[in-house]
PDB file of C-alpha atoms in Angstrom:
ATOM      1  CA  MET A  16     -19.269  15.553   5.829  1.00 85.00           C
ATOM      2  CA  LYS A  17     -17.712  13.862   2.813  1.00 94.00           C
ATOM      3  CA  THR A  18     -17.891  10.085   2.630  1.00 96.00           C
ATOM      4  CA  ALA A  19     -14.955   7.845   1.767  1.00 97.00           C
ATOM      5  CA  VAL A  20     -14.827   4.101   1.175  1.00 98.00           C
ATOM      6  CA  VAL A  21     -11.562   2.293   1.899  1.00 98.00           C
ATOM      7  CA  THR A  22     -11.458  -1.252   0.593  1.00 97.00           C
ATOM      8  CA  GLY A  23      -8.968  -3.776   1.973  1.00 96.00           C
ATOM      9  CA  ALA A  24      -8.907  -2.279   5.469  1.00 97.00           C
ATOM     10  CA  SER A  25      -7.438  -5.440   7.024  1.00 97.00           C
ATOM     11  CA  SER A  26      -4.181  -4.933   5.100  1.00 97.00           C
ATOM     12  CA  PHE A  27      -1.134  -3.049   6.382  1.00 97.00           C
ATOM     13  CA  VAL A  28      -1.528   0.157   4.363  1.00 98.00           C
ATOM     14  CA  GLY A  29      -5.331  -0.238   4.245  1.00 98.00           C
ATOM     15  CA  CYS A  30      -5.740  -0.004   8.013  1.00 98.00           C
ATOM     16  CA  HIS A  31      -3.642   3.177   8.124  1.00 98.00           C
ATOM     17  CA  LEU A  32      -5.666   4.709   5.299  1.00 98.00           C
ATOM     18  CA  ALA A  33      -9.013   3.928   6.940  1.00 98.00           C
ATOM     19  CA  ARG A  34      -7.952   5.363  10.275  1.00 97.00           C
ATOM     20  CA  GLU A  35      -6.303   8.456   8.782  1.00 97.00           C
ATOM     21  CA  PHE A  36      -9.276   9.460   6.637  1.00 98.00           C
ATOM     22  CA  ALA A  37     -11.598   9.054   9.621  1.00 97.00           C
ATOM     23  CA  LEU A  38      -9.287  11.172  11.794  1.00 96.00           C
ATOM     24  CA  LYS A  39      -9.207  13.855   9.090  1.00 96.00           C
ATOM     25  CA  GLY A  40     -12.970  14.282   9.313  1.00 95.00           C
ATOM     26  CA  TRP A  41     -14.236  12.020   6.551  1.00 97.00           C
ATOM     27  CA  ALA A  42     -17.205   9.747   7.165  1.00 97.00           C
ATOM     28  CA  ALA A  43     -15.137   6.669   6.389  1.00 98.00           C
ATOM     29  CA  THR A  44     -16.504   3.224   5.630  1.00 98.00           C
ATOM     30  CA  ALA A  45     -13.975   0.390   5.720  1.00 98.00           C
ATOM     31  CA  THR A  46     -14.786  -2.754   3.780  1.00 97.00           C
ATOM     32  CA  LEU A  47     -13.685  -6.290   4.595  1.00 96.00           C
ATOM     33  CA  SER A  48     -14.080  -9.536   2.703  1.00 93.00           C
ATOM     34  CA  LYS A  49     -15.446 -11.295   5.820  1.00 94.00           C
ATOM     35  CA  PRO A  50     -16.851 -10.358   9.263  1.00 96.00           C
ATOM     36  CA  ARG A  51     -14.483  -8.589  11.651  1.00 95.00           C
ATOM     37  CA  ASP A  52     -14.554 -11.382  14.227  1.00 95.00           C
ATOM     38  CA  ALA A  53     -13.368 -13.864  11.581  1.00 97.00           C
ATOM     39  CA  TYR A  54      -9.922 -12.259  11.453  1.00 97.00           C
ATOM     40  CA  ASP A  55      -7.034 -13.250  13.696  1.00 96.00           C
ATOM     41  CA  GLY A  56      -3.332 -12.478  14.132  1.00 96.00           C
ATOM     42  CA  ILE A  57      -1.974  -9.230  12.736  1.00 96.00           C
ATOM     43  CA  GLN A  58      -5.165  -8.564  10.758  1.00 97.00           C
ATOM     44  CA  ALA A  59      -7.227  -8.667  13.956  1.00 97.00           C
ATOM     45  CA  GLU A  60      -4.747  -6.265  15.577  1.00 96.00           C
ATOM     46  CA  ARG A  61      -5.164  -3.828  12.682  1.00 97.00           C
ATOM     47  CA  LEU A  62      -8.951  -3.873  12.913  1.00 97.00           C
ATOM     48  CA  LYS A  63      -8.822  -3.364  16.679  1.00 96.00           C
ATOM     49  CA  TRP A  64      -6.474  -0.403  16.179  1.00 96.00           C
ATOM     50  CA  ILE A  65      -8.861   1.233  13.694  1.00 96.00           C
ATOM     51  CA  GLY A  66     -11.668   0.686  16.192  1.00 94.00           C
ATOM     52  CA  GLU A  67     -15.012   2.415  15.783  1.00 94.00           C
ATOM     53  CA  SER A  68     -13.669   5.534  14.086  1.00 93.00           C
ATOM     54  CA  VAL A  69     -15.045   4.084  10.842  1.00 97.00           C
ATOM     55  CA  SER A  70     -18.186   2.306   9.740  1.00 97.00           C
ATOM     56  CA  TRP A  71     -17.617  -1.338   8.878  1.00 97.00           C
ATOM     57  CA  ARG A  72     -19.041  -3.257   5.965  1.00 97.00           C
ATOM     58  CA  VAL A  73     -18.476  -6.791   4.690  1.00 97.00           C
ATOM     59  CA  LEU A  74     -18.179  -6.524   0.918  1.00 97.00           C
ATOM     60  CA  ASP A  75     -16.894  -9.132  -1.512  1.00 95.00           C
ATOM     61  CA  LEU A  76     -15.711  -7.118  -4.504  1.00 96.00           C
ATOM     62  CA  ARG A  77     -16.317 -10.145  -6.721  1.00 95.00           C
ATOM     63  CA  ASP A  78     -20.045  -9.953  -5.924  1.00 97.00           C
ATOM     64  CA  GLU A  79     -21.236  -7.463  -8.543  1.00 97.00           C
ATOM     65  CA  LYS A  80     -24.793  -7.203  -7.205  1.00 97.00           C
ATOM     66  CA  ALA A  81     -23.552  -6.466  -3.681  1.00 97.00           C
ATOM     67  CA  VAL A  82     -21.079  -3.858  -4.939  1.00 97.00           C
ATOM     68  CA  ARG A  83     -23.729  -2.059  -6.978  1.00 97.00           C
ATOM     69  CA  GLU A  84     -26.203  -2.005  -4.077  1.00 97.00           C
ATOM     70  CA  PHE A  85     -23.513  -0.794  -1.677  1.00 97.00           C
ATOM     71  CA  ILE A  86     -22.539   2.162  -3.879  1.00 97.00           C
ATOM     72  CA  ALA A  87     -26.144   3.058  -4.707  1.00 96.00           C
ATOM     73  CA  HIS A  88     -26.981   3.171  -0.984  1.00 96.00           C
ATOM     74  CA  LEU A  89     -23.877   4.931   0.353  1.00 96.00           C
ATOM     75  CA  LYS A  90     -23.206   7.312  -2.578  1.00 96.00           C
ATOM     76  CA  PRO A  91     -19.542   7.805  -1.591  1.00 96.00           C
ATOM     77  CA  ASP A  92     -17.650  10.966  -2.504  1.00 96.00           C
ATOM     78  CA  LEU A  93     -14.364   9.057  -2.639  1.00 98.00           C
ATOM     79  CA  TRP A  94     -13.557   5.419  -3.385  1.00 98.00           C
ATOM     80  CA  ILE A  95     -10.099   4.217  -2.319  1.00 98.00           C
ATOM     81  CA  HIS A  96      -9.545   0.996  -4.223  1.00 97.00           C
ATOM     82  CA  HIS A  97      -6.887  -0.567  -2.019  1.00 97.00           C
ATOM     83  CA  ALA A  98      -8.100  -4.169  -1.779  1.00 94.00           C
ATOM     84  CA  GLY A  99      -6.220  -6.559  -4.020  1.00 93.00           C
ATOM     85  CA  TYR A 100      -5.073 -10.129  -4.407  1.00 90.00           C
ATOM     86  CA  ALA A 101      -1.437 -10.222  -3.271  1.00 90.00           C
ATOM     87  CA  VAL A 102      -0.824 -13.849  -2.210  1.00 89.00           C
ATOM     88  CA  ASN A 103       2.700 -14.805  -3.365  1.00 87.00           C
ATOM     89  CA  TYR A 104       3.043 -11.360  -4.930  1.00 87.00           C
ATOM     90  CA  GLY A 105       6.821 -11.735  -5.207  1.00 84.00           C
ATOM     91  CA  SER A 106       6.686 -15.178  -6.791  1.00 86.00           C
ATOM     92  CA  LEU A 107       6.407 -16.392 -10.362  1.00 85.00           C
ATOM     93  CA  ASP A 108       3.669 -18.681  -8.975  1.00 90.00           C
ATOM     94  CA  TYR A 109       1.326 -15.732  -8.372  1.00 92.00           C
ATOM     95  CA  ASP A 110      -2.201 -16.698  -9.455  1.00 93.00           C
ATOM     96  CA  LEU A 111      -2.994 -14.346 -12.336  1.00 93.00           C
ATOM     97  CA  CYS A 112      -6.606 -15.551 -12.589  1.00 94.00           C
ATOM     98  CA  ALA A 113      -7.272 -14.796  -8.922  1.00 93.00           C
ATOM     99  CA  GLY A 114      -5.478 -11.474  -9.311  1.00 93.00           C
ATOM    100  CA  ARG A 115      -7.646 -10.475 -12.233  1.00 94.00           C
ATOM    101  CA  ALA A 116     -10.838 -11.489 -10.389  1.00 94.00           C
ATOM    102  CA  VAL A 117     -10.015  -9.192  -7.443  1.00 93.00           C
ATOM    103  CA  ASN A 118      -7.749  -6.491  -8.851  1.00 94.00           C
ATOM    104  CA  VAL A 119      -9.323  -5.823 -12.225  1.00 96.00           C
ATOM    105  CA  GLU A 120     -12.788  -7.230 -12.913  1.00 96.00           C
ATOM    106  CA  PRO A 121     -14.664  -5.394 -10.081  1.00 97.00           C
ATOM    107  CA  LEU A 122     -13.621  -2.023 -11.519  1.00 98.00           C
ATOM    108  CA  ALA A 123     -16.224  -2.107 -14.311  1.00 97.00           C
ATOM    109  CA  CYS A 124     -19.257  -2.046 -12.024  1.00 97.00           C
ATOM    110  CA  ILE A 125     -17.559   0.227  -9.472  1.00 97.00           C
ATOM    111  CA  TYR A 126     -16.969   2.960 -12.047  1.00 97.00           C
ATOM    112  CA  GLU A 127     -20.384   2.511 -13.620  1.00 97.00           C
ATOM    113  CA  GLU A 128     -22.168   2.924 -10.269  1.00 97.00           C
ATOM    114  CA  LEU A 129     -19.988   5.802  -9.080  1.00 97.00           C
ATOM    115  CA  ALA A 130     -20.811   7.687 -12.259  1.00 96.00           C
ATOM    116  CA  LYS A 131     -24.522   7.334 -11.454  1.00 95.00           C
ATOM    117  CA  VAL A 132     -24.459   8.615  -7.881  1.00 92.00           C
ATOM    118  CA  GLY A 133     -22.185  11.659  -8.107  1.00 84.00           C
ATOM    119  CA  HIS A 134     -18.684  11.508  -6.699  1.00 72.00           C
ATOM    120  CA  SER A 135     -15.290  13.103  -6.204  1.00 79.00           C
ATOM    121  CA  GLY A 136     -13.413  10.194  -7.691  1.00 96.00           C
ATOM    122  CA  VAL A 137     -11.272   7.130  -7.199  1.00 98.00           C
ATOM    123  CA  ILE A 138      -7.792   6.489  -5.835  1.00 98.00           C
ATOM    124  CA  VAL A 139      -6.349   3.151  -6.965  1.00 98.00           C
ATOM    125  CA  THR A 140      -3.411   1.624  -5.125  1.00 98.00           C
ATOM    126  CA  GLY A 141      -0.845   0.675  -7.726  1.00 98.00           C
ATOM    127  CA  SER A 142       2.569  -0.928  -7.359  1.00 97.00           C
ATOM    128  CA  SER A 143       6.182  -0.229  -8.232  1.00 97.00           C
ATOM    129  CA  MET A 144       6.185  -3.745  -9.688  1.00 96.00           C
ATOM    130  CA  GLU A 145       4.239  -2.361 -12.661  1.00 97.00           C
ATOM    131  CA  TYR A 146       7.498  -0.860 -13.932  1.00 97.00           C
ATOM    132  CA  SER A 147      10.174  -2.594 -15.986  1.00 94.00           C
ATOM    133  CA  ASP A 148      13.376  -3.674 -14.249  1.00 93.00           C
ATOM    134  CA  THR A 149      15.838  -0.789 -14.419  1.00 94.00           C
ATOM    135  CA  ASP A 150      18.664   0.729 -12.400  1.00 93.00           C
ATOM    136  CA  LYS A 151      17.278   4.223 -12.993  1.00 96.00           C
ATOM    137  CA  ALA A 152      14.570   6.064 -11.082  1.00 97.00           C
ATOM    138  CA  CYS A 153      11.168   4.935 -12.360  1.00 98.00           C
ATOM    139  CA  ARG A 154       8.996   7.766 -13.641  1.00 98.00           C
ATOM    140  CA  GLU A 155       5.282   7.851 -14.293  1.00 98.00           C
ATOM    141  CA  THR A 156       5.928   8.395 -18.015  1.00 97.00           C
ATOM    142  CA  ASP A 157       8.091   5.265 -18.367  1.00 97.00           C
ATOM    143  CA  GLU A 158       6.975   2.406 -20.575  1.00 95.00           C
ATOM    144  CA  CYS A 159       5.931  -0.448 -18.283  1.00 96.00           C
ATOM    145  CA  LYS A 160       6.987  -4.029 -18.981  1.00 95.00           C
ATOM    146  CA  PRO A 161       6.624  -5.809 -15.630  1.00 95.00           C
ATOM    147  CA  THR A 162       8.631  -8.997 -15.160  1.00 92.00           C
ATOM    148  CA  THR A 163       6.376 -10.639 -12.550  1.00 93.00           C
ATOM    149  CA  PRO A 164       2.791 -11.929 -12.753  1.00 94.00           C
ATOM    150  CA  TYR A 165       1.755  -9.659  -9.889  1.00 94.00           C
ATOM    151  CA  GLY A 166       3.232  -6.657 -11.681  1.00 95.00           C
ATOM    152  CA  ARG A 167       1.299  -7.570 -14.817  1.00 96.00           C
ATOM    153  CA  SER A 168      -1.925  -7.877 -12.797  1.00 96.00           C
ATOM    154  CA  LYS A 169      -1.429  -4.458 -11.199  1.00 97.00           C
ATOM    155  CA  LEU A 170      -0.574  -2.872 -14.531  1.00 97.00           C
ATOM    156  CA  GLU A 171      -3.781  -4.285 -16.001  1.00 97.00           C
ATOM    157  CA  GLU A 172      -5.635  -2.758 -13.049  1.00 97.00           C
ATOM    158  CA  THR A 173      -4.091   0.653 -13.789  1.00 98.00           C
ATOM    159  CA  GLU A 174      -4.840   0.450 -17.505  1.00 98.00           C
ATOM    160  CA  THR A 175      -8.425  -0.655 -16.836  1.00 98.00           C
ATOM    161  CA  ALA A 176      -8.946   2.202 -14.369  1.00 98.00           C
ATOM    162  CA  GLN A 177      -7.617   4.634 -16.962  1.00 98.00           C
ATOM    163  CA  GLU A 178     -10.031   3.415 -19.629  1.00 98.00           C
ATOM    164  CA  LEU A 179     -13.018   3.401 -17.242  1.00 98.00           C
ATOM    165  CA  SER A 180     -12.142   6.834 -15.863  1.00 98.00           C
ATOM    166  CA  LYS A 181     -12.295   8.281 -19.373  1.00 97.00           C
ATOM    167  CA  ARG A 182     -15.444   6.358 -20.342  1.00 97.00           C
ATOM    168  CA  HIS A 183     -17.470   7.343 -17.261  1.00 96.00           C
ATOM    169  CA  GLY A 184     -15.917  10.721 -16.489  1.00 96.00           C
ATOM    170  CA  VAL A 185     -14.772   9.618 -13.025  1.00 97.00           C
ATOM    171  CA  PRO A 186     -11.600  11.443 -11.883  1.00 98.00           C
ATOM    172  CA  THR A 187      -8.950   8.911 -10.893  1.00 98.00           C
ATOM    173  CA  ARG A 188      -5.489   8.899  -9.338  1.00 98.00           C
ATOM    174  CA  VAL A 189      -3.230   5.846  -9.207  1.00 98.00           C
ATOM    175  CA  ALA A 190      -0.817   5.808  -6.271  1.00 98.00           C
ATOM    176  CA  ARG A 191       2.124   3.637  -7.297  1.00 98.00           C
ATOM    177  CA  LEU A 192       3.574   2.528  -3.966  1.00 98.00           C
ATOM    178  CA  PHE A 193       7.156   1.424  -3.659  1.00 97.00           C
ATOM    179  CA  ILE A 194       7.989  -0.185  -0.277  1.00 96.00           C
ATOM    180  CA  PRO A 195       5.955   1.195   2.622  1.00 97.00           C
ATOM    181  CA  PHE A 196       7.053   0.258   6.136  1.00 97.00           C
ATOM    182  CA  GLY A 197       5.747   0.975   9.595  1.00 97.00           C
ATOM    183  CA  PRO A 198       3.748  -0.378  12.548  1.00 96.00           C
ATOM    184  CA  LEU A 199       1.273  -3.220  11.980  1.00 97.00           C
ATOM    185  CA  ASP A 200       3.088  -4.588   8.940  1.00 97.00           C
ATOM    186  CA  ALA A 201       3.093  -8.370   8.447  1.00 95.00           C
ATOM    187  CA  PRO A 202       5.400 -10.011  11.039  1.00 95.00           C
ATOM    188  CA  ALA A 203       6.996 -12.243   8.391  1.00 92.00           C
ATOM    189  CA  LYS A 204       8.323  -9.269   6.418  1.00 94.00           C
ATOM    190  CA  VAL A 205      11.977  -8.499   6.898  1.00 95.00           C
ATOM    191  CA  LEU A 206      11.754  -5.270   8.937  1.00 96.00           C
ATOM    192  CA  PRO A 207       9.198  -6.485  11.537  1.00 96.00           C
ATOM    193  CA  TYR A 208      11.146  -9.772  11.725  1.00 96.00           C
ATOM    194  CA  VAL A 209      14.369  -7.884  12.412  1.00 97.00           C
ATOM    195  CA  VAL A 210      12.804  -5.573  15.002  1.00 97.00           C
ATOM    196  CA  GLU A 211      11.119  -8.392  16.928  1.00 96.00           C
ATOM    197  CA  ASN A 212      14.295 -10.471  17.144  1.00 97.00           C
ATOM    198  CA  LEU A 213      16.626  -7.614  17.983  1.00 97.00           C
ATOM    199  CA  ARG A 214      14.312  -6.443  20.778  1.00 95.00           C
ATOM    200  CA  ASN A 215      14.576  -9.936  22.252  1.00 95.00           C
ATOM    201  CA  GLY A 216      18.350 -10.136  21.793  1.00 96.00           C
ATOM    202  CA  ASN A 217      18.126 -12.865  19.181  1.00 97.00           C
ATOM    203  CA  THR A 218      20.331 -13.335  16.141  1.00 96.00           C
ATOM    204  CA  VAL A 219      18.708 -12.600  12.791  1.00 96.00           C
ATOM    205  CA  ASP A 220      19.423 -14.746   9.737  1.00 96.00           C
ATOM    206  CA  LEU A 221      19.415 -12.589   6.637  1.00 97.00           C
ATOM    207  CA  SER A 222      20.398 -12.577   2.989  1.00 96.00           C
ATOM    208  CA  PRO A 223      23.379 -10.370   2.067  1.00 96.00           C
ATOM    209  CA  CYS A 224      20.779  -7.541   1.817  1.00 96.00           C
ATOM    210  CA  THR A 225      22.818  -5.699  -0.792  1.00 96.00           C
ATOM    211  CA  GLN A 226      19.751  -4.957  -2.942  1.00 96.00           C
ATOM    212  CA  ARG A 227      18.732  -1.294  -2.928  1.00 97.00           C
ATOM    213  CA  ARG A 228      15.100  -0.360  -2.505  1.00 97.00           C
ATOM    214  CA  ASP A 229      12.858   2.689  -2.112  1.00 98.00           C
ATOM    215  CA  PHE A 230      11.458   2.624   1.433  1.00 98.00           C
ATOM    216  CA  LEU A 231       8.746   5.035   2.587  1.00 98.00           C
ATOM    217  CA  TYR A 232       7.209   5.373   6.025  1.00 98.00           C
ATOM    218  CA  VAL A 233       3.496   4.596   6.060  1.00 98.00           C
ATOM    219  CA  GLY A 234       2.733   7.956   7.660  1.00 97.00           C
ATOM    220  CA  ASP A 235       4.048   9.643   4.521  1.00 98.00           C
ATOM    221  CA  VAL A 236       1.966   7.254   2.390  1.00 98.00           C
ATOM    222  CA  VAL A 237      -1.327   8.252   3.997  1.00 98.00           C
ATOM    223  CA  LYS A 238      -0.453  11.939   3.698  1.00 98.00           C
ATOM    224  CA  ALA A 239       0.023  11.421  -0.024  1.00 98.00           C
ATOM    225  CA  TYR A 240      -3.416   9.817  -0.326  1.00 98.00           C
ATOM    226  CA  GLY A 241      -4.984  12.803   1.408  1.00 98.00           C
ATOM    227  CA  LEU A 242      -3.404  15.135  -1.134  1.00 98.00           C
ATOM    228  CA  LEU A 243      -4.453  12.853  -3.987  1.00 98.00           C
ATOM    229  CA  ALA A 244      -8.045  13.075  -2.737  1.00 98.00           C
ATOM    230  CA  ASP A 245      -7.818  16.870  -2.956  1.00 97.00           C
ATOM    231  CA  ASP A 246      -6.193  16.670  -6.387  1.00 97.00           C
ATOM    232  CA  LEU A 247      -9.196  14.820  -7.813  1.00 97.00           C
ATOM    233  CA  GLN A 248     -10.830  18.232  -8.166  1.00 96.00           C
ATOM    234  CA  ARG A 249      -8.684  18.730 -11.281  1.00 96.00           C
ATOM    235  CA  GLY A 250     -10.456  15.772 -12.891  1.00 96.00           C
ATOM    236  CA  ALA A 251      -9.116  13.302 -15.470  1.00 97.00           C
ATOM    237  CA  PHE A 252      -6.733  10.392 -14.795  1.00 98.00           C
ATOM    238  CA  GLU A 253      -3.169  10.591 -13.503  1.00 98.00           C
ATOM    239  CA  ILE A 254      -0.514   8.319 -12.025  1.00 98.00           C
ATOM    240  CA  PHE A 255       1.704   9.377  -9.118  1.00 98.00           C
ATOM    241  CA  ASN A 256       4.670   7.570  -7.638  1.00 98.00           C
ATOM    242  CA  VAL A 257       4.425   7.447  -3.863  1.00 98.00           C
ATOM    243  CA  CYS A 258       8.030   6.880  -2.925  1.00 98.00           C
ATOM    244  CA  SER A 259      11.061   8.445  -1.230  1.00 98.00           C
ATOM    245  CA  GLY A 260      13.011   8.961  -4.453  1.00 97.00           C
ATOM    246  CA  GLU A 261      16.077   7.225  -2.981  1.00 97.00           C
ATOM    247  CA  ALA A 262      17.557   3.749  -3.408  1.00 97.00           C
ATOM    248  CA  VAL A 263      18.805   2.533  -0.027  1.00 98.00           C
ATOM    249  CA  ALA A 264      20.614  -0.744   0.584  1.00 98.00           C
ATOM    250  CA  VAL A 265      18.436  -3.034   2.689  1.00 97.00           C
ATOM    251  CA  ARG A 266      21.502  -3.737   4.823  1.00 98.00           C
ATOM    252  CA  SER A 267      21.917  -0.040   5.610  1.00 98.00           C
ATOM    253  CA  LEU A 268      18.304   0.246   6.741  1.00 98.00           C
ATOM    254  CA  ILE A 269      18.601  -2.819   8.963  1.00 98.00           C
ATOM    255  CA  GLU A 270      21.799  -1.474  10.535  1.00 98.00           C
ATOM    256  CA  MET A 271      20.024   1.845  11.138  1.00 97.00           C
ATOM    257  CA  ILE A 272      17.264  -0.030  12.988  1.00 98.00           C
ATOM    258  CA  ALA A 273      19.836  -1.940  15.058  1.00 98.00           C
ATOM    259  CA  ASP A 274      21.536   1.314  16.035  1.00 97.00           C
ATOM    260  CA  ARG A 275      18.198   2.865  17.034  1.00 96.00           C
ATOM    261  CA  LEU A 276      17.456  -0.176  19.214  1.00 97.00           C
ATOM    262  CA  GLY A 277      20.975  -0.239  20.693  1.00 97.00           C
ATOM    263  CA  ALA A 278      21.455  -3.773  19.390  1.00 97.00           C
ATOM    264  CA  PRO A 279      24.945  -5.030  18.480  1.00 97.00           C
ATOM    265  CA  HIS A 280      25.586  -5.595  14.787  1.00 97.00           C
ATOM    266  CA  ASP A 281      26.925  -9.074  15.438  1.00 96.00           C
ATOM    267  CA  LEU A 282      23.298 -10.189  15.895  1.00 98.00           C
ATOM    268  CA  LEU A 283      22.762  -9.452  12.195  1.00 97.00           C
ATOM    269  CA  GLY A 284      23.554 -12.602  10.231  1.00 97.00           C
ATOM    270  CA  PHE A 285      23.989 -11.114   6.778  1.00 97.00           C
ATOM    271  CA  GLY A 286      24.571 -13.814   4.170  1.00 96.00           C
ATOM    272  CA  LYS A 287      23.105 -16.678   6.184  1.00 95.00           C
ATOM    273  CA  ARG A 288      20.186 -16.864   3.773  1.00 94.00           C
ATOM    274  CA  PRO A 289      20.336 -16.785  -0.033  1.00 92.00           C
ATOM    275  CA  MET A 290      19.003 -13.923  -2.083  1.00 88.00           C
ATOM    276  CA  ARG A 291      15.556 -14.539  -3.586  1.00 83.00           C
ATOM    277  CA  PRO A 292      15.875 -15.833  -7.166  1.00 79.00           C
ATOM    278  CA  GLY A 293      15.389 -13.084  -9.727  1.00 77.00           C
ATOM    279  CA  GLU A 294      15.807 -10.323  -7.131  1.00 82.00           C
ATOM    280  CA  PRO A 295      16.647  -7.108  -9.030  1.00 89.00           C
ATOM    281  CA  PRO A 296      19.679  -5.306  -7.587  1.00 94.00           C
ATOM    282  CA  VAL A 297      17.960  -1.913  -7.476  1.00 96.00           C
ATOM    283  CA  SER A 298      14.436  -0.486  -7.634  1.00 96.00           C
ATOM    284  CA  TYR A 299      13.434   3.074  -6.825  1.00 97.00           C
ATOM    285  CA  GLY A 300      11.188   5.814  -8.105  1.00 98.00           C
ATOM    286  CA  SER A 301      11.106   9.520  -8.767  1.00 98.00           C
ATOM    287  CA  CYS A 302       8.705  11.508  -6.588  1.00 98.00           C
ATOM    288  CA  GLU A 303       9.210  14.789  -8.450  1.00 98.00           C
ATOM    289  CA  LYS A 304       5.692  14.770  -9.904  1.00 98.00           C
ATOM    290  CA  ALA A 305       4.068  14.355  -6.474  1.00 98.00           C
ATOM    291  CA  GLN A 306       6.283  17.078  -5.038  1.00 98.00           C
ATOM    292  CA  LYS A 307       5.517  19.586  -7.782  1.00 98.00           C
ATOM    293  CA  THR A 308       1.839  18.808  -8.360  1.00 98.00           C
ATOM    294  CA  LEU A 309       0.636  17.849  -4.882  1.00 98.00           C
ATOM    295  CA  GLY A 310       3.092  19.716  -2.683  1.00 98.00           C
ATOM    296  CA  TRP A 311       3.898  16.402  -1.005  1.00 98.00           C
ATOM    297  CA  HIS A 312       7.323  15.934   0.532  1.00 96.00           C
ATOM    298  CA  PRO A 313       8.258  12.648   2.204  1.00 96.00           C
ATOM    299  CA  GLY A 314      10.125  12.673   5.486  1.00 96.00           C
ATOM    300  CA  THR A 315      13.627  11.277   5.837  1.00 96.00           C
ATOM    301  CA  LEU A 316      14.272   7.580   6.304  1.00 97.00           C
ATOM    302  CA  ASP A 317      15.755   8.256   9.743  1.00 96.00           C
ATOM    303  CA  GLU A 318      12.576  10.087  10.814  1.00 96.00           C
ATOM    304  CA  GLY A 319      10.444   7.216   9.527  1.00 97.00           C
ATOM    305  CA  VAL A 320      12.484   4.587  11.351  1.00 97.00           C
ATOM    306  CA  ALA A 321      12.323   6.557  14.601  1.00 96.00           C
ATOM    307  CA  ASP A 322       8.529   6.895  14.393  1.00 96.00           C
ATOM    308  CA  PHE A 323       8.124   3.268  13.340  1.00 96.00           C
ATOM    309  CA  LEU A 324      10.034   1.977  16.363  1.00 96.00           C
ATOM    310  CA  ARG A 325       8.270   4.351  18.753  1.00 94.00           C
ATOM    311  CA  VAL A 326       4.758   3.417  17.592  1.00 91.00           C
ATOM    312  CA  GLU A 327       5.598  -0.265  17.216  1.00 85.00           C
ATOM    313  CA  ALA A 328       6.884  -0.364  20.799  1.00 83.00           C
ATOM    314  CA  GLY A 329       3.537   1.059  21.945  1.00 78.00           C
ATOM    315  CA  HIS A 330       1.619  -1.614  20.031  1.00 69.00           C
ATOM    316  CA  ALA A 331       3.841  -4.336  21.508  1.00 66.00           C
ATOM    317  CA  ALA A 332       3.325  -3.006  25.044  1.00 61.00           C
ATOM    318  CA  GLY A 333      -0.425  -2.867  24.515  1.00 60.00           C
ATOM    319  CA  ALA A 334      -0.483  -6.459  23.260  1.00 57.00           C
ATOM    320  CA  ARG A 335       1.329  -7.635  26.389  1.00 52.00           C
ATOM    321  CA  ARG A 336      -1.171  -5.953  28.734  1.00 52.00           C
TER     322      ARG A 336
END
C-alpha cells in the first residue's frame, strides 16, 4: 500500500484530500499543527468527518528537526503540501513573514529528506492569486506578477518548489486552485453564509456580486489531485491549473443556489454591502492543460451546486442530532 502525507488536514480542501486519498486505498497520514482535541468549530467538524480513515500526526512544519524525523520514519511515497499560512489572504495586510515561514521555508528540508528515502513525489497546493490581474483566462505559461502579498508568498512557494525539485530530483506538481466550494467550507465565506441564511428564511446582505470568478466543486478538486499523483510518474516539475475554465458572476451562482433551495430572490440583498477594495472584476483560468495531459474534466457548476447542497444538508442534519 502506498503512503501519502496530507499536510493542513484541518482546512477545507485539506480535509477532503485526506479523506479521499484514504478512501482510494492509500495509507494516508494527515498532519495537524496541534492535537486534534484542540480544534473547535468548523475545523473540529472537518476532523470528525475524516474520522479514523487516516493516521493522525501533530507536525509543526516550522520545526525542521521534527519534519526530518517524521519523513525518515514514515518514508512517504507522496507528500501533499497543502498546509499554508492564509490568515487575511485577501488583504494587503497579509503577513508576508509568517507566510514565508509556513509556505516556503519548510520546503528545503522536506525535499532534502524525501530525496533520501525514496518517493513518488510532491503535490504543492498553489493559488490563482499567483497570476497577474487580467481579464483573460490565466494559463500556466503566463508571466506571474501577483498584486497581493498572499499571491507573492504563494508564487515564491511555487518557484522554490521548482528549484528544489530540480536540485533533488523529486517529481513535483503544483495545483493552482481557483475558487473551490463545497461542504465544510468556512461559514464566514459567502456561499456557506448564503446557504445558511436562505435555509432559515433570512435576508442576506451582499455586495453587488458582479465580479466574475472561476468556481470549482471540491469533489472535482480532489479528483484532480488523484490524477496529479499518477502523473508524477513522468517526473520533473509542472504546474496545472485546477479550475472550471469559466468566469461566472458571483450573483449568478448565488441565484442558482437560491433556486435550488426554493428561496425567493427578494431575500438576496445585492448591493447592501460595498465591494471589497481592489476587487478585480474578473479572474478565471484555462484548464486545457489538465484536460489534455491528465484526462481530467470538471463537472458543471450546476452539478457541483446540487452535490454541495445535498451533502451540506446531511452535515447540518448530523450536527443537529
